[in-house]
Short mmCIF file of C-alpha atoms and ligand atoms in Angstrom, two decimals:
data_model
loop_
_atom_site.label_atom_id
_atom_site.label_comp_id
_atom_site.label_asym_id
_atom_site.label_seq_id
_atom_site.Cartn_x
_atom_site.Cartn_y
_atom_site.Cartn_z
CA UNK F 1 0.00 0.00 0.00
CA UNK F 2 1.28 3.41 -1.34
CA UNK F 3 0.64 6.63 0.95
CA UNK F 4 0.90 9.96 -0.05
CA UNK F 5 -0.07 12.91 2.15
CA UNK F 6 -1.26 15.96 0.35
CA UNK F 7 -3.32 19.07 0.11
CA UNK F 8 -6.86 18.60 -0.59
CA UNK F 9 -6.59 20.10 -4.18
CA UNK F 10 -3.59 18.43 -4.72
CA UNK F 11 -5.07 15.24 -3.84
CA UNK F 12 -7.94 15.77 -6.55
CA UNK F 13 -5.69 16.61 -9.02
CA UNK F 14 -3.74 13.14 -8.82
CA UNK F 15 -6.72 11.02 -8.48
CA UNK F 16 -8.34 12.66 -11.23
CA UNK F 17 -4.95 12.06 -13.72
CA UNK F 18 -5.01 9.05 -12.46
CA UNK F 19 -8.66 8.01 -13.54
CA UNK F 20 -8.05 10.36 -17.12
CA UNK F 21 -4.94 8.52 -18.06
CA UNK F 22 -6.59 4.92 -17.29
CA UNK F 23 -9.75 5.74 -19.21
CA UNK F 24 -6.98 7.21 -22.39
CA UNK F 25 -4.77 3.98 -22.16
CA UNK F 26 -8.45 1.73 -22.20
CA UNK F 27 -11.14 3.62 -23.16
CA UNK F 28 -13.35 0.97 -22.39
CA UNK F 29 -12.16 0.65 -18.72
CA UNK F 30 -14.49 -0.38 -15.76
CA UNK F 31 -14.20 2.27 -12.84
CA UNK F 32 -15.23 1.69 -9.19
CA UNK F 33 -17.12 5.02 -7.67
CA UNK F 34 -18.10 5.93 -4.01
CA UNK F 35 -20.09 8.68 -3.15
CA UNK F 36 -19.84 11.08 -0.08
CA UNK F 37 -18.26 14.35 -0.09
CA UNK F 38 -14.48 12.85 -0.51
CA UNK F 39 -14.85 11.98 -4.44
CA UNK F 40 -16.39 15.32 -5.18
CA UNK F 41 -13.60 17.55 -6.16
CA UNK F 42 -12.38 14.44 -8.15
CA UNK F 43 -15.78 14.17 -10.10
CA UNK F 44 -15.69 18.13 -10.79
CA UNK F 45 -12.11 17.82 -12.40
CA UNK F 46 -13.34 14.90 -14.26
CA UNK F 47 -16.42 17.16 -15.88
CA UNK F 48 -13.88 19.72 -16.51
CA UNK F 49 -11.62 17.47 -18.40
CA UNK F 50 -14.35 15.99 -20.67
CA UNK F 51 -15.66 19.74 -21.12
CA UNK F 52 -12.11 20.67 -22.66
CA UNK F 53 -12.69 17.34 -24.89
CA UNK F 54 -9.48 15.52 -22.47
CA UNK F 55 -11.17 12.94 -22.44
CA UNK F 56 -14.17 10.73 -23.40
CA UNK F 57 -16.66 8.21 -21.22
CA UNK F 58 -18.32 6.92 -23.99
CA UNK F 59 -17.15 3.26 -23.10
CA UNK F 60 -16.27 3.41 -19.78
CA UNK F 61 -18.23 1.27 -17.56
CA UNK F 62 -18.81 2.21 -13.74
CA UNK F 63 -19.51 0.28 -10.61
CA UNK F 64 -20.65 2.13 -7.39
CA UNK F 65 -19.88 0.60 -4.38
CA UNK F 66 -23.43 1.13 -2.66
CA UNK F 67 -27.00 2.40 -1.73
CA UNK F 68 -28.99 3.11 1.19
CA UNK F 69 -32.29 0.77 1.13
CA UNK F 70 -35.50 1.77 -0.10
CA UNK F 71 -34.38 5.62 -1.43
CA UNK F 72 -34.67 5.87 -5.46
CA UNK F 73 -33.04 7.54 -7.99
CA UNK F 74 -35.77 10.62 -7.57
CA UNK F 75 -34.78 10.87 -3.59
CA UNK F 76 -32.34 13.75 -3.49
CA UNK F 77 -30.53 11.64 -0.64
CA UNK F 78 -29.69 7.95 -2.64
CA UNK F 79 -26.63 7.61 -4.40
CA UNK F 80 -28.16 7.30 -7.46
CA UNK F 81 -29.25 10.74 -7.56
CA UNK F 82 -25.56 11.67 -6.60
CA UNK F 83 -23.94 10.17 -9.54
CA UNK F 84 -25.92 11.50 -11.75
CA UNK F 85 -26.05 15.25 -10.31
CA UNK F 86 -22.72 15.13 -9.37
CA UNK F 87 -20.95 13.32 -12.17
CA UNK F 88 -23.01 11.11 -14.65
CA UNK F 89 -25.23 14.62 -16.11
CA UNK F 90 -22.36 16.16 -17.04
CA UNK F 91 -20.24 13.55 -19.30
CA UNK F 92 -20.92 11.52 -22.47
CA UNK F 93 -21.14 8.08 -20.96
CA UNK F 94 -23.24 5.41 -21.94
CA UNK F 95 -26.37 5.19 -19.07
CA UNK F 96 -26.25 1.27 -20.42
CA UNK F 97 -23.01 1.35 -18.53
CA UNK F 98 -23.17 2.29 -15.63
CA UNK F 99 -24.40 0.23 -12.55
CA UNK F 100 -25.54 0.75 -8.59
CA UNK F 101 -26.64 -0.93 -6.20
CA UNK F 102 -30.24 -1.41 -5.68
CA UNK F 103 -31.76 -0.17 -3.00
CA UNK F 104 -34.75 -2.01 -3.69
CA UNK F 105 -33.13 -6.05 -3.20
CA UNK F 106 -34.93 -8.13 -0.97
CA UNK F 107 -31.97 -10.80 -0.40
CA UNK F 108 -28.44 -11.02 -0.21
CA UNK F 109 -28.93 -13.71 -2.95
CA UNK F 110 -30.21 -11.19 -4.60
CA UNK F 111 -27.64 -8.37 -3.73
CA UNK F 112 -24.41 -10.49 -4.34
CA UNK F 113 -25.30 -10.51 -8.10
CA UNK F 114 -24.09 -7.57 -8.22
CA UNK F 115 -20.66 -9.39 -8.49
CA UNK F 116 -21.83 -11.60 -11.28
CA UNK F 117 -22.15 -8.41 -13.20
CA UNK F 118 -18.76 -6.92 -12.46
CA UNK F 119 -16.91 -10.29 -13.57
CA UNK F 120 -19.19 -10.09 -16.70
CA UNK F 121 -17.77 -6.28 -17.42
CA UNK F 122 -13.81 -7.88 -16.67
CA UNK F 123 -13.76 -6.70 -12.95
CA UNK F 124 -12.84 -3.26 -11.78
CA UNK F 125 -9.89 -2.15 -13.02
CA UNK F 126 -9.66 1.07 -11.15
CA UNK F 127 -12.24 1.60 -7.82
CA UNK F 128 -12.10 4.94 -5.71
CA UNK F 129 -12.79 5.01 -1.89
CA UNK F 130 -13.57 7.29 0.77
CA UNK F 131 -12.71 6.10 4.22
CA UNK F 132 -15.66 6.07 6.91
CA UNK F 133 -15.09 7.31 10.44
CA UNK F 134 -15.08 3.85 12.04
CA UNK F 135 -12.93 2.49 9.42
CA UNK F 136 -15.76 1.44 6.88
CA UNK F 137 -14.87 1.39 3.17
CA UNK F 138 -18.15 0.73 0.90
CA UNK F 139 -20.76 0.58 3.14
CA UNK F 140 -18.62 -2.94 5.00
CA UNK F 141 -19.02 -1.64 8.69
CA UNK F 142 -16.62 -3.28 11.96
CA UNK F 143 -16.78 -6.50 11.89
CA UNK F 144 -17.78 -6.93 8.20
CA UNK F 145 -16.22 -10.82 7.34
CA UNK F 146 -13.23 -10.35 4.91
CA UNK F 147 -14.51 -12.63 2.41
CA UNK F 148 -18.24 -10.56 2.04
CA UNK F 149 -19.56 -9.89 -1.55
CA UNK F 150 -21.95 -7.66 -2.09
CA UNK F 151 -24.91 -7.99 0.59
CA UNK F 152 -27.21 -6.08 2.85
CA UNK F 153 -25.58 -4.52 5.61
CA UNK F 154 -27.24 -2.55 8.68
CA UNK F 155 -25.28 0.89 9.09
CA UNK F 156 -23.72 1.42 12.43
CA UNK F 157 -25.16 4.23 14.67
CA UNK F 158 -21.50 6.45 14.12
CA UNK F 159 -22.28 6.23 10.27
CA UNK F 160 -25.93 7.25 10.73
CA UNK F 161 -24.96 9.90 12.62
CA UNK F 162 -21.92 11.02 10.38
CA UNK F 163 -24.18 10.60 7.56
CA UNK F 164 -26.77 12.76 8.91
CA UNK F 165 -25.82 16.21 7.58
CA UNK F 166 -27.07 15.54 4.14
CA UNK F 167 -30.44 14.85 5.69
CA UNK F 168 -32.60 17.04 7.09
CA UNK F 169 -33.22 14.75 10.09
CA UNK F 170 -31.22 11.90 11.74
CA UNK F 171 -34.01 9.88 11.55
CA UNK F 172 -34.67 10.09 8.16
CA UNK F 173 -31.41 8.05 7.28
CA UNK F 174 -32.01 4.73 6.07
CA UNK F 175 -30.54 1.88 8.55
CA UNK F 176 -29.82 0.29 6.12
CA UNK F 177 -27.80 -0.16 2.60
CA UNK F 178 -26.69 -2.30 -0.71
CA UNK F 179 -22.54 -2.79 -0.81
CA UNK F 180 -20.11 -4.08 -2.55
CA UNK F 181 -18.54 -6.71 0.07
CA UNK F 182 -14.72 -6.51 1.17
CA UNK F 183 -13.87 -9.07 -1.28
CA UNK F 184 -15.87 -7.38 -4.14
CA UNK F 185 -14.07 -4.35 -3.46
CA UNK F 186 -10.03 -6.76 -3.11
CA UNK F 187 -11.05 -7.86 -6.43
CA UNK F 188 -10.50 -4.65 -8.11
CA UNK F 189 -7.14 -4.40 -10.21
CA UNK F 190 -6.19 -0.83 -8.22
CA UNK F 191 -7.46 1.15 -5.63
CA UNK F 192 -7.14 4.55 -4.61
CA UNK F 193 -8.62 5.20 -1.21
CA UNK F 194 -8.75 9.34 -0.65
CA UNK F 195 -9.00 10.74 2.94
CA UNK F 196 -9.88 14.31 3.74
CA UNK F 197 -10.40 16.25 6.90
CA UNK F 198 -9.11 15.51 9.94
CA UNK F 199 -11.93 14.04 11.72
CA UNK F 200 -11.29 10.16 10.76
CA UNK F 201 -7.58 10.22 12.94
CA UNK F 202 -8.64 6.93 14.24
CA UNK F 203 -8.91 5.23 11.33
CA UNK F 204 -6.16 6.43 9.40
CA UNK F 205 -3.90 5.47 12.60
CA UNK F 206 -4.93 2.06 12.62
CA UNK F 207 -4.27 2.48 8.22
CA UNK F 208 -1.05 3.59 9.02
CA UNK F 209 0.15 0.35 11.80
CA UNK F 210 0.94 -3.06 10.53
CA UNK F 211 -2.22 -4.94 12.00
CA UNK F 212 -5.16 -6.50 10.07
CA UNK F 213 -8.27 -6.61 12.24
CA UNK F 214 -11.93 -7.31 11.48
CA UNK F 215 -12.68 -4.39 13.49
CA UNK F 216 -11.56 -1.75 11.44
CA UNK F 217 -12.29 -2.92 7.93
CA UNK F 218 -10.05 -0.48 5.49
CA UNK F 219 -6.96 -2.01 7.74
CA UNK F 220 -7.59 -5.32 4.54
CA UNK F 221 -6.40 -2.75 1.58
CA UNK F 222 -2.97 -3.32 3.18
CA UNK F 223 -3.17 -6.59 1.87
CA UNK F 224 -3.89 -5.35 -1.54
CA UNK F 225 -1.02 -5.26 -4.54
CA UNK F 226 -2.07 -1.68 -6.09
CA UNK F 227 -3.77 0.48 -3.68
CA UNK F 228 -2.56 3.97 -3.46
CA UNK F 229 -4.21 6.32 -0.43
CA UNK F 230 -3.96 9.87 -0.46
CA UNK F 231 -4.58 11.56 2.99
CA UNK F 232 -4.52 15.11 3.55
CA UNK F 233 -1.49 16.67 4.59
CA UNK F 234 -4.23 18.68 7.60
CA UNK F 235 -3.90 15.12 8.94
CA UNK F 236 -0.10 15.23 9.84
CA UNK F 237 0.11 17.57 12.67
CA UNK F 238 -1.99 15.51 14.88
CA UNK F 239 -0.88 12.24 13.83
CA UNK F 240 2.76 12.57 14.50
C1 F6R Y 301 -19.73 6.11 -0.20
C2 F6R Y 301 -19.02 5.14 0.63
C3 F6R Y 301 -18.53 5.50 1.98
C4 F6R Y 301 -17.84 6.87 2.03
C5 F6R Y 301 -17.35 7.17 3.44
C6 F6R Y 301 -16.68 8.53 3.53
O1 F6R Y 301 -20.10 5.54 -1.44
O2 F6R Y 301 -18.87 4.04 0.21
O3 F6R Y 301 -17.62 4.52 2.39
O4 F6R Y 301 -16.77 6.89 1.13
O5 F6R Y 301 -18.43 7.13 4.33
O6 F6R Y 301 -17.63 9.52 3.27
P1 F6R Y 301 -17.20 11.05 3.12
O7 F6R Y 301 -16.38 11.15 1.88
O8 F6R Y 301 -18.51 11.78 2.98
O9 F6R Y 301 -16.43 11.40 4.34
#
């Protein structure tokens, strides 16, 4: 595992090169996406560069890693709606291509074919992550098995509560969501995991050690061959 510490707009200027040169090297890549307000300076550069014709999405593929239950691509609050106000609107790609989870499964049976779907497309050949207070990448909370595929997962109280300032009420956020599992997400040829702010110290600490543990579930990407993480240089000071 690669770290780089960084300034915010530094960060998004990397991971946005990063995506633009794998998508002109194979223009019919398969990207991984997350939502939250991490990726967002990323998807903004990414408009940019297919305004100034840099770069095309006509056969790119995408994968998001997940969705709360039950909200649709109308509610203002599901990651559908995210993707395609915040990124998807705004470039040529194919809507045939792209793919979320639905919020609407009844089943893991149902959810994990998800990952049928992604080995169909070739697997992911480049997935971007934010990095959840308590650890979580995707929506795989503490304590998420290692070996998970896409499934249902209940969200933990911290992420509820985290999550809570793009609702208009605490209790309006689902309990619930549709992820990519920790496996789905190992599977994918290179990650890039970006961290910003200086509220998820914890996590990035136990990033940062040499232990594996179940309990903090980003601690598996050091496990992984290509995964890059850029953390904010704001993050330093009160690490070391
Ligand atoms: C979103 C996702 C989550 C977020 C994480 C960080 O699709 O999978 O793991 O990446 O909760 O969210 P932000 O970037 O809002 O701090």
């Amino acid at each position: 595992m690669k770290v780089n510490f960084l300034s915010k707009g530094e960060i998004e200027k990397e991971v946005s090169n990063i995506i633009i040169d794998e998508i002109k090297n194979n223009p019919s890549c398969v990207l991984g996406l997350a939502t939250g307000s991490s990726p967002l300076g990323v998807y903004q550069r990414l408009i940019d560069a297919y305004r100034s014709n840099m770069v095309s999405f006509k056969d790119v593929t995408t994968f998001n890693l997940d969705e709360y239950m039950g909200l649709d691509e109308y509610d203002i609050n599901s990651y559908h709606y995210y993707m395609n106000h915040n990124l998807f609107n705004h470039i040529d790609i194919n809507k045939d291509n792209i793919h979320i989870p639905n919020g609407f499964v009844k089943t893991d049976e149902e959810a994990v074919l998800y990952d049928d779907e992604i080995l169909k497309a070739g697997g992911i050949d480049v997935l971007l992550l934010g990095l959840g207070k308590n650890g979580h990448i995707g929506f795989n909370e503490p304590y998420t098995s290692f070996s998970s595929l896409s499934h249902i997962t209940c969200l933990s109280e911290q992420t509820i509560n985290d999550n809570a300032r793009f609702f208009d009420d605490v209790k309006k956020v689902p309990s619930r969501a549709n992820t990519m599992g920790l496996k789905s997400i190992m599977n994918a040829k290179k990650i890039i995991l970006i961290v910003l702010g200086c509220n998820k110290i914890d996590a990035v600490n136990e990033l940062l050690n040499d232990e594996i543990s179940v309990k903090w579930p980003c601690t598996i990407l050091k496990k992984h061959l290509n995964c890059t993480v850029f953390i904010e240089n704001v993050i330093i000071d009160s690490i070391f």
